[in-house]
Each structure stands twice: as structure tokens, then as C-alpha cells.
Amino acid sequence: MARQRPDSPPLFEIVDYPDFSFEKRAIARGQWPVAGLDEAGRGPLAGPVVAAAVVLDPARIPDGLDDSKRLTLAQREQIFSQILATALGVSMASVCAEGIDRSDIRKASLEAMRRALCGLPLAPKLALADGRDVPPGLPCPGEALVKGDRRSQSIAAASIVAKVMRDRMMTGCGNVDARYGFEIHMGYATARHRTAITTYGAVARWHRISFAPFRNGAAENTPSEDEEQIL
């Protein structure tokens, strides 16, 4: 028997794309400028974690802002250029693989976001951070938004900036050492990357030695398709 559609309307609309509503409420409270914070690169076996802070111009919000993982490479690059051309402030910061190994990826991600916020050319009155945690040590109040890159356009803009900049950094690593294919998988644990690690060992200062499989005995080396064209 087919299930009948209920007559009553839904209690709330499910929104799965970012808007400017969090920022508008902050403006109404007198908290402006508002910066969005996000990071890229928590999961890879190699490379830095990169964070970005973005203060959008409410009158010039780029079209197509979304979670960077839901955009194609071409879309990210196009919107990245629009963000740089229209935003009131953009800043990027990173924590290298050695810094991640000295603490942990969560702390390193939050530290990268803090550095990015502090690098803005204007002083925000509120920071909207993607995730469950507000980075410690911010120079302004912060609010954590779970899945913030799908809820706040400022966070979505930061996610795009962080992703584009990190991908460019990993492409540079691939140009220096072609054995690992960093320019293809961006340091994620694809089959090609794992095979290269098994064959050549880890690259000092590039690979995160505190991550598996390195804890299981992979040797370090010096610098000298694959699955998921990762996000």
C-alpha cells in the first residue's frame, strides 16, 4: 500500500546551500565586519593544513558560493577570482606537516584559522568558523557552525580560498618531486599515493609522520587515478 503524502506542511524548510542570514543577524546586532573561517586539508597524509578568512562585501557577494567540496575545479577557480576581486578582506594561513605532527590535526586546523583571521586587513567584530570548535585566541568573538560551508556564504568563501590555495601548494610539491603524484591527489590517501609511499618512503617535512601508515614503520625520505580527484 502506497504511503500517503501528509497534508500538514513541514515544520521547517531544509536548506542545503549557504546564504547571508548569519551575517545579516550579526550586522543587526552591531557586529560588523563578519569574517568566515574554514580550512582545507585535515585528512591528507601529506602537506599543510590551510585556512582562510574572508570578509565579504554585502553589496558584492559572488554568485555560486558553496561548500568547496561540491564545486568542480573550474568552478572553484572562477569563484576564487571573484572573491579576491570583491571581498573586503581575504587572508590565508597554514600549518605545515611538521607542525601538525608536533600537536595534532585538530589543534593545527584551529591554529591555522586563528592565524588567517589575524592576517585580515580589517578587524572583524565576529568570526563564523566552520565545524564544532571556535579557534582559541581569536581577537574577536567567534561562533562555530557545523557544516558552516553549506550555511554561511562567508564560510563558503573561506572554504573555496583555502581549497584553491592548498591545491596550488600541493601542485608545487608535485612539480618538485614527481614520484608521488601530489598534483593529482593533493596528498590524500589514494592507491597511487600509498603505493608511492611503500616504494619510496615518506618525504621529510612533507608527509605527516604522525599519521598512519607512517606510524606502522614507513621510512622517511628526503624531498628530491586516481580515486576521488579529491574535492
Backbone as numpy.savetxt, mean C-alpha at the origin, in Angstrom:
# Nx Ny Nz CAx CAy CAz Cx Cy Cz
-38.39 -25.48 -4.01 -39.24 -24.28 -4.01 -38.36 -23.03 -4.01
-38.63 -22.14 -4.94 -37.81 -20.93 -5.06 -38.03 -20.02 -3.86
-36.95 -19.42 -3.43 -37.02 -18.50 -2.29 -37.57 -17.16 -2.75
-38.57 -16.68 -2.05 -39.20 -15.42 -2.42 -38.34 -14.24 -2.01
-38.34 -13.23 -2.84 -37.61 -12.01 -2.52 -38.35 -11.25 -1.42
-37.67 -10.81 -0.38 -38.37 -10.11 0.71 -38.94 -8.78 0.25
-40.08 -8.41 0.83 -40.72 -7.14 0.49 -40.04 -5.95 1.16
-39.42 -6.19 2.31 -38.83 -5.09 3.07 -37.51 -4.66 2.42
-37.20 -3.36 2.46 -35.94 -2.88 1.89 -34.77 -3.29 2.77
-33.55 -3.33 2.24 -32.39 -3.66 3.06 -32.17 -2.60 4.13
-31.60 -3.02 5.25 -31.38 -2.10 6.36 -30.36 -1.03 5.99
-29.39 -1.38 5.16 -28.39 -0.41 4.76 -27.86 -0.81 3.39
-27.36 0.17 2.66 -26.78 -0.09 1.35 -25.34 -0.55 1.51
-24.99 -1.64 0.83 -23.63 -2.15 0.88 -22.80 -1.40 -0.16
-21.85 -0.62 0.31 -21.01 0.19 -0.58 -19.66 -0.50 -0.71
-19.22 -0.73 -1.92 -17.96 -1.43 -2.14 -17.02 -0.60 -3.00
-17.10 0.69 -2.87 -16.19 1.57 -3.58 -15.97 2.81 -2.71
-14.82 3.45 -2.82 -14.52 4.57 -1.92 -15.26 5.85 -2.31
-15.53 6.67 -1.32 -16.08 7.99 -1.56 -15.38 8.99 -0.64
-15.91 10.19 -0.56 -15.28 11.26 0.21 -16.05 11.57 1.49
-16.89 10.62 1.94 -17.78 10.91 3.07 -17.03 11.04 4.39
-16.01 10.22 4.63 -15.24 10.36 5.86 -14.54 11.71 5.91
-14.01 12.13 4.78 -13.33 13.41 4.70 -14.32 14.57 4.90
-15.50 14.47 4.34 -16.50 15.53 4.49 -16.93 15.69 5.94
-17.08 14.57 6.63 -17.45 14.65 8.05 -16.33 15.30 8.86
-15.09 14.98 8.51 -13.96 15.60 9.20 -13.92 17.10 8.95
-14.17 17.51 7.71 -14.20 18.93 7.37 -15.28 19.64 8.19
-16.44 18.99 8.32 -17.53 19.59 9.09 -17.16 19.77 10.56
-16.26 18.93 11.06 -15.80 19.04 12.45 -14.64 20.02 12.59
-14.19 20.57 11.50 -13.06 21.48 11.53 -11.72 20.79 11.42
-11.71 19.51 11.04 -10.46 18.75 10.90 -10.04 18.71 9.43
-9.41 19.72 9.00 -8.91 19.80 7.63 -7.55 20.48 7.67
-6.58 19.97 6.94 -6.61 18.93 5.92 -6.71 17.51 6.50
-7.22 16.59 5.65 -7.31 15.18 5.97 -6.37 14.41 5.05
-5.54 13.56 5.63 -4.61 12.75 4.84 -5.04 11.29 4.86
-4.96 10.64 3.72 -5.15 9.20 3.65 -3.81 8.50 3.71
-3.75 7.38 4.45 -2.52 6.61 4.61 -2.75 5.16 4.19
-1.82 4.62 3.43 -1.88 3.20 3.10 -0.48 2.72 2.75
-0.32 1.40 2.71 0.98 0.81 2.41 0.85 -0.25 1.32
1.98 -0.62 0.76 2.05 -1.72 -0.20 3.27 -2.57 0.14
3.10 -3.89 0.06 4.23 -4.76 0.25 4.36 -5.42 1.60
3.25 -5.71 2.26 3.35 -6.42 3.54 3.71 -7.89 3.33
3.21 -8.48 2.25 3.33 -9.92 2.08 4.55 -10.46 1.36
5.26 -9.69 0.55 6.35 -10.26 -0.26 7.51 -10.81 0.56
8.31 -11.63 -0.09 9.52 -12.16 0.52 10.70 -11.23 0.35
10.56 -10.22 -0.51 11.68 -9.33 -0.81 11.20 -7.90 -0.99
12.14 -6.98 -0.78 11.86 -5.58 -1.00 11.30 -4.86 0.21
11.17 -3.55 0.10 10.68 -2.75 1.22 9.16 -2.80 1.34
8.66 -2.36 2.48 7.26 -2.00 2.59 7.20 -0.50 2.36
6.29 -0.08 1.50 6.22 1.31 1.06 4.86 1.88 1.46
4.88 3.08 2.03 3.64 3.74 2.43 3.53 5.09 1.75
2.30 5.56 1.62 2.06 6.87 1.04 1.04 7.62 1.87
1.15 8.93 1.86 0.17 9.83 2.47 -0.30 10.80 1.40
-1.60 10.98 1.29 -2.16 11.83 0.25 -3.24 12.73 0.84
-3.15 14.02 0.56 -4.22 14.98 0.88 -4.83 15.40 -0.44
-6.05 14.95 -0.69 -6.72 15.28 -1.94 -7.30 16.69 -1.89
-7.40 17.31 -3.05 -8.12 18.57 -3.21 -9.60 18.23 -3.40
-10.49 18.62 -2.47 -11.91 18.26 -2.61 -12.53 18.72 -3.92
-11.96 19.74 -4.53 -12.52 20.24 -5.78 -11.92 19.56 -7.01
-10.90 18.70 -6.81 -10.23 18.07 -7.96 -9.89 16.62 -7.64
-10.88 15.85 -7.27 -10.66 14.45 -6.95 -10.55 13.63 -8.24
-9.47 12.91 -8.44 -9.32 12.13 -9.68 -10.41 11.09 -9.85
-10.79 10.86 -11.09 -11.76 9.81 -11.39 -11.11 8.44 -11.23
-11.92 7.46 -10.82 -11.47 6.08 -10.80 -10.72 5.65 -9.57
-10.67 6.47 -8.53 -9.97 6.07 -7.31 -10.58 4.80 -6.72
-9.72 3.85 -6.39 -10.18 2.58 -5.82 -9.00 1.89 -5.16
-9.30 0.82 -4.45 -8.26 -0.05 -3.92 -7.31 -0.41 -5.06
-6.02 -0.18 -4.87 -5.06 -0.39 -5.96 -5.08 -1.83 -6.47
-5.44 -2.79 -5.61 -5.46 -4.19 -6.01 -6.57 -4.49 -6.99
-7.56 -3.60 -7.09 -8.66 -3.83 -8.03 -8.46 -3.08 -9.34
-7.31 -2.47 -9.51 -7.02 -1.72 -10.73 -5.94 -2.44 -11.53
-5.98 -2.26 -12.83 -4.93 -2.80 -13.68 -3.69 -1.92 -13.57
-2.58 -2.42 -14.08 -1.35 -1.65 -14.10 -1.55 -0.33 -14.83
-2.20 -0.37 -15.99 -2.42 0.85 -16.77 -3.30 1.83 -16.02
-4.34 1.33 -15.35 -5.22 2.21 -14.58 -4.48 2.85 -13.43
-3.66 2.08 -12.73 -2.90 2.63 -11.61 -1.97 3.74 -12.08
-1.27 3.51 -13.16 -0.33 4.50 -13.66 -1.06 5.79 -14.07
-2.20 5.64 -14.71 -2.95 6.82 -15.14 -3.46 7.62 -13.95
-4.04 6.92 -12.96 -4.58 7.62 -11.80 -3.45 8.18 -10.95
-2.33 7.48 -10.88 -1.15 7.97 -10.16 -0.74 9.35 -10.70
-0.70 9.49 -12.00 -0.35 10.79 -12.60 -1.37 11.85 -12.24
-2.65 11.48 -12.22 -3.69 12.45 -11.85 -3.55 12.87 -10.40
-3.23 11.92 -9.53 -3.06 12.26 -8.12 -1.93 13.27 -7.95
-0.80 13.02 -8.59 0.34 13.92 -8.47 0.01 15.30 -9.03
-0.84 15.36 -10.05 -1.17 16.63 -10.68 -2.19 17.45 -9.91
-3.02 16.79 -9.09 -4.16 17.49 -8.48 -4.13 17.54 -6.96
-3.46 16.62 -6.29 -3.51 16.55 -4.83 -2.83 17.75 -4.19
-3.28 18.10 -3.00 -2.67 19.20 -2.25 -1.34 18.77 -1.64
-1.18 17.48 -1.39 0.06 16.97 -0.83 0.19 15.48 -1.05
1.38 15.03 -1.43 1.67 13.61 -1.62 3.05 13.33 -1.02
3.15 12.26 -0.25 4.43 11.88 0.34 4.54 10.37 0.34
5.76 9.87 0.20 6.02 8.44 0.21 7.19 8.14 1.12
7.14 7.01 1.83 8.25 6.57 2.67 8.30 5.06 2.66
9.43 4.50 3.06 9.57 3.05 3.04 10.42 2.59 4.22
10.28 1.32 4.53 11.16 0.63 5.47 11.74 -0.56 4.72
13.06 -0.67 4.71 13.75 -1.68 3.90 13.61 -3.07 4.52
14.07 -4.07 3.78 13.98 -5.45 4.25 14.71 -5.64 5.57
15.87 -5.01 5.72 16.61 -5.14 6.98 15.83 -4.52 8.14
15.16 -3.39 7.89 14.34 -2.78 8.92 13.16 -3.66 9.30
12.57 -4.33 8.31 11.48 -5.27 8.59 11.99 -6.41 9.46
13.17 -6.94 9.11 13.74 -8.05 9.88 14.06 -7.66 11.32
14.43 -6.39 11.53 14.78 -5.95 12.89 13.57 -5.81 13.79
12.38 -5.62 13.21 11.18 -5.51 14.03 10.19 -6.59 13.59
9.18 -6.22 12.87 8.28 -7.16 12.20 7.50 -6.37 11.17
6.78 -7.06 10.30 6.17 -6.39 9.16 5.06 -5.43 9.60
4.34 -5.77 10.66 3.29 -4.86 11.13 3.88 -3.55 11.61
4.90 -3.64 12.47 5.52 -2.42 13.00 6.17 -1.62 11.87
6.80 -2.32 10.93 7.46 -1.63 9.83 6.44 -0.91 8.95
5.29 -1.53 8.72 4.25 -0.90 7.91 3.73 0.37 8.57
3.49 0.30 9.87 2.99 1.46 10.60 4.05 2.57 10.64
5.31 2.19 10.77 6.38 3.18 10.78 6.50 3.86 9.41
6.35 3.10 8.35 6.40 3.70 7.01 5.26 4.69 6.83
4.07 4.37 7.34 2.95 5.30 7.23 3.21 6.57 8.05
3.78 6.40 9.23 4.10 7.58 10.04 5.09 8.49 9.30
6.14 7.90 8.74 7.12 8.69 8.01 6.49 9.40 6.81
5.60 8.69 6.11 4.96 9.31 4.95 4.13 10.52 5.36
3.38 10.39 6.46 2.57 11.51 6.92 3.45 12.69 7.30
4.54 12.42 7.99 5.43 13.50 8.43 6.12 14.18 7.24
6.16 13.53 6.10 6.80 14.11 4.93 5.91 14.98 4.08
4.64 15.10 4.44 3.72 15.94 3.66 4.12 17.41 3.72
3.85 18.15 2.65 4.20 19.57 2.64 3.23 20.46 3.41
2.16 19.88 3.94 1.23 20.61 4.78 0.89 19.74 5.98
0.41 20.37 7.04 0.17 19.64 8.30 -1.29 19.21 8.37
-1.56 17.91 8.29 -2.95 17.46 8.38 -3.50 17.57 9.79
-4.80 17.74 9.87 -5.50 17.75 11.16 -6.06 16.38 11.51
-6.10 15.47 10.52 -6.61 14.12 10.74 -5.97 13.20 9.72
-5.61 11.98 10.16 -5.09 10.96 9.27 -6.05 9.77 9.26
-6.45 9.35 8.08 -7.27 8.16 7.90 -6.34 7.04 7.43
-6.17 6.01 8.26 -5.21 4.94 7.97 -5.94 3.65 7.62
-5.48 3.01 6.56 -6.06 1.73 6.18 -5.67 0.66 7.20
-6.64 -0.19 7.56 -6.35 -1.29 8.47 -6.97 -1.12 9.83
-6.45 -1.87 10.78 -7.01 -1.88 12.14 -6.23 -1.00 13.12
-5.08 -0.50 12.70 -4.21 0.21 13.63 -3.94 1.64 13.16
-3.92 2.55 14.10 -3.43 3.91 13.83 -1.93 3.90 14.08
-1.12 4.32 13.12 0.32 4.33 13.34 0.68 5.15 14.58
1.53 4.63 15.47 1.93 5.41 16.64 2.83 6.56 16.26
2.76 7.63 17.05 3.66 8.75 16.85 3.23 9.74 15.79
1.98 9.70 15.36 1.52 10.66 14.36 1.45 12.06 14.96
1.71 13.10 14.17 1.63 14.47 14.67 0.20 15.02 14.70
-0.80 14.16 14.43 -2.20 14.59 14.44 -3.06 13.40 14.83
-4.32 13.63 15.16 -5.20 12.49 15.44 -5.31 11.57 14.25
-5.55 10.28 14.52 -5.69 9.29 13.45 -6.91 8.43 13.66
-7.42 7.89 12.56 -8.57 7.00 12.59 -8.26 5.82 11.67
-8.40 4.60 12.20 -8.16 3.40 11.40 -9.46 2.94 10.75
-9.39 2.62 9.47 -10.55 2.14 8.72 -10.22 0.79 8.10
-10.89 -0.25 8.56 -10.71 -1.57 7.95 -11.23 -1.52 6.52
-10.44 -2.05 5.59 -10.74 -1.95 4.15 -10.92 -0.49 3.75
-10.08 0.37 4.33 -10.21 1.79 4.07 -9.99 2.17 2.63
-9.18 1.39 1.89 -8.96 1.72 0.49 -10.18 1.47 -0.37
-11.20 0.83 0.19 -12.48 0.64 -0.52 -13.57 1.52 0.07
-13.19 2.40 1.02 -14.18 3.24 1.69 -13.85 4.72 1.59
-12.58 5.05 1.60 -12.14 6.44 1.59 -11.33 6.72 0.34
-11.68 7.78 -0.38 -10.92 8.12 -1.58 -9.50 8.58 -1.25
-9.31 9.18 -0.10 -7.96 9.59 0.29 -7.07 8.39 0.53
-7.61 7.36 1.20 -6.84 6.14 1.42 -6.61 5.42 0.10
-7.63 5.38 -0.76 -7.47 4.75 -2.06 -6.35 5.42 -2.86
-6.29 6.74 -2.80 -5.22 7.45 -3.50 -3.87 7.07 -2.94
-3.78 6.96 -1.61 -2.52 6.55 -0.99 -2.14 5.14 -1.38
-3.12 4.26 -1.50 -2.83 2.87 -1.88 -2.26 2.81 -3.29
-2.76 3.65 -4.18 -2.26 3.68 -5.56 -0.83 4.22 -5.59
-0.58 5.30 -4.89 0.77 5.88 -4.87 1.77 4.88 -4.30
1.41 4.23 -3.19 2.32 3.28 -2.56 2.60 2.10 -3.49
1.56 1.59 -4.13 1.73 0.43 -5.01 2.58 0.78 -6.23
2.31 1.90 -6.88 3.07 2.29 -8.06 4.54 2.50 -7.71
4.80 3.20 -6.61 6.18 3.48 -6.23 6.92 2.19 -5.85
6.25 1.30 -5.13 6.94 0.05 -4.77 7.23 -0.80 -6.00
6.27 -0.88 -6.92 6.51 -1.65 -8.14 7.70 -1.10 -8.92
7.84 0.21 -8.95 8.97 0.81 -9.65 10.29 0.46 -8.95
10.26 0.43 -7.63 11.46 0.07 -6.89 11.85 -1.39 -7.17
10.86 -2.28 -7.20 11.15 -3.69 -7.44 11.59 -3.91 -8.89
11.05 -3.14 -9.81 11.52 -3.23 -11.19 12.99 -2.83 -11.28
13.37 -1.82 -10.50 14.78 -1.43 -10.45 15.65 -2.56 -9.92
15.16 -3.29 -8.91 15.91 -4.44 -8.40 16.08 -5.49 -9.48
15.02 -5.71 -10.26 15.10 -6.68 -11.34 16.09 -6.27 -12.41
16.23 -4.98 -12.63 17.21 -4.50 -13.62 18.65 -4.71 -13.14
18.84 -4.68 -11.82 20.17 -4.88 -11.26 20.53 -6.37 -11.23
19.58 -7.22 -10.84 19.83 -8.66 -10.74 18.67 -9.38 -11.42
18.92 -9.91 -12.62 17.86 -10.50 -13.44 17.52 -11.93 -13.04
18.24 -12.51 -12.08 18.04 -13.92 -11.77 16.69 -14.22 -11.11
16.13 -13.24 -10.40 14.97 -13.51 -9.56 13.64 -13.10 -10.18
13.66 -12.26 -11.20 12.41 -11.82 -11.81 11.61 -10.85 -10.97
12.31 -10.01 -10.19 11.60 -9.07 -9.31 10.64 -8.18 -10.08
10.99 -7.83 -11.31 10.16 -6.94 -12.11 8.85 -7.59 -12.54
8.76 -8.92 -12.38 7.54 -9.66 -12.75 6.65 -9.88 -11.53
7.23 -10.40 -10.45 6.40 -10.76 -9.29 6.50 -9.78 -8.13
7.35 -8.76 -8.25 7.49 -7.70 -7.25 7.88 -8.21 -5.86
8.54 -9.36 -5.84 9.01 -9.91 -4.58 8.07 -10.87 -3.90
6.89 -11.11 -4.47 5.93 -12.03 -3.87 6.40 -13.48 -4.06
5.77 -14.38 -3.33 6.23 -15.77 -3.28 5.66 -16.60 -4.43
5.90 -16.19 -5.64 5.48 -16.98 -6.80 6.39 -18.19 -6.97
5.97 -19.10 -7.84 6.79 -20.28 -8.10 8.15 -19.89 -8.65
8.16 -18.93 -9.57 9.45 -18.50 -10.14 10.37 -17.94 -9.06
9.82 -17.13 -8.18 10.64 -16.52 -7.13 11.18 -17.59 -6.18
10.35 -18.52 -5.76 10.78 -19.56 -4.85 11.86 -20.44 -5.49
11.70 -20.74 -6.78 12.71 -21.53 -7.48 14.04 -20.79 -7.52
13.99 -19.49 -7.78 15.22 -18.70 -7.82 15.89 -18.66 -6.45
15.11 -18.58 -5.40 15.67 -18.57 -4.05 16.35 -19.91 -3.76
15.70 -21.00 -4.16 16.29 -22.32 -3.96 17.60 -22.45 -4.74
17.63 -21.88 -5.95 18.81 -22.01 -6.82 19.95 -21.09 -6.40
19.62 -19.84 -6.11 20.66 -18.83 -5.89 20.81 -18.38 -4.44
19.85 -18.72 -3.60 19.87 -18.23 -2.23 19.23 -16.85 -2.13
19.28 -16.30 -0.94 18.68 -14.99 -0.69 19.68 -13.88 -1.02
19.15 -12.74 -1.44 19.99 -11.57 -1.71 20.04 -10.72 -0.45
21.23 -10.52 0.08 21.38 -9.72 1.28 20.84 -8.31 1.05
20.11 -7.82 2.03 19.53 -6.48 2.05 18.30 -6.34 1.17
18.01 -7.34 0.35 16.79 -7.31 -0.46 15.74 -8.27 0.06
16.15 -9.49 0.39 15.19 -10.47 0.90 14.98 -10.29 2.40
13.78 -10.62 2.83 13.39 -10.51 4.24 13.74 -11.82 4.93
14.89 -11.84 5.55 15.43 -13.07 6.09 14.60 -13.60 7.26
13.80 -12.74 7.87 12.94 -13.20 8.97 11.70 -13.93 8.47
11.46 -13.89 7.14 10.30 -14.57 6.56 10.67 -16.00 6.19
9.67 -16.90 6.19 9.86 -18.20 5.56 9.96 -17.94 4.04
10.77 -18.69 3.27 11.46 -19.91 3.65 12.86 -19.69 4.23
13.28 -18.44 4.42 14.65 -18.18 4.84 14.92 -18.71 6.25
13.92 -18.68 7.11 14.10 -19.22 8.46 14.37 -20.72 8.43
14.03 -21.35 7.29 14.20 -22.80 7.18 15.52 -23.18 6.52
16.45 -22.21 6.42 17.80 -22.58 6.03 18.28 -22.10 4.68
17.54 -21.21 3.99 18.03 -20.70 2.72 19.27 -19.84 2.95
20.27 -20.00 2.11 21.51 -19.24 2.27 21.37 -17.85 1.71
22.15 -16.91 2.25 22.16 -15.55 1.72 23.16 -15.43 0.58
22.86 -14.53 -0.32 23.74 -14.23 -1.44 23.95 -12.73 -1.44
24.82 -12.23 -2.28 25.01 -10.80 -2.42 24.37 -10.34 -3.69
23.96 -9.04 -3.80 23.23 -8.63 -4.98 24.03 -8.87 -6.24
24.18 -8.86 -6.97 24.91 -8.87 -8.23 24.20 -8.12 -9.35
5.34 -17.11 -13.80 4.56 -16.36 -14.75 3.23 -16.62 -14.45
3.87 -15.20 -14.18 3.93 -16.22 -13.21 2.69 -15.98 -12.45
2.45 -16.69 -11.34 1.20 -16.56 -10.63 0.85 -15.09 -10.48
-0.23 -14.78 -10.12 -0.81 -13.51 -9.68 -0.09 -12.30 -10.23
0.12 -11.83 -11.15 0.80 -10.61 -11.61 0.55 -9.57 -10.53
1.17 -9.79 -9.52 0.64 -9.43 -8.21 0.25 -7.98 -8.17
-0.98 -7.84 -8.00 -1.81 -6.74 -7.64 -1.06 -5.47 -7.78
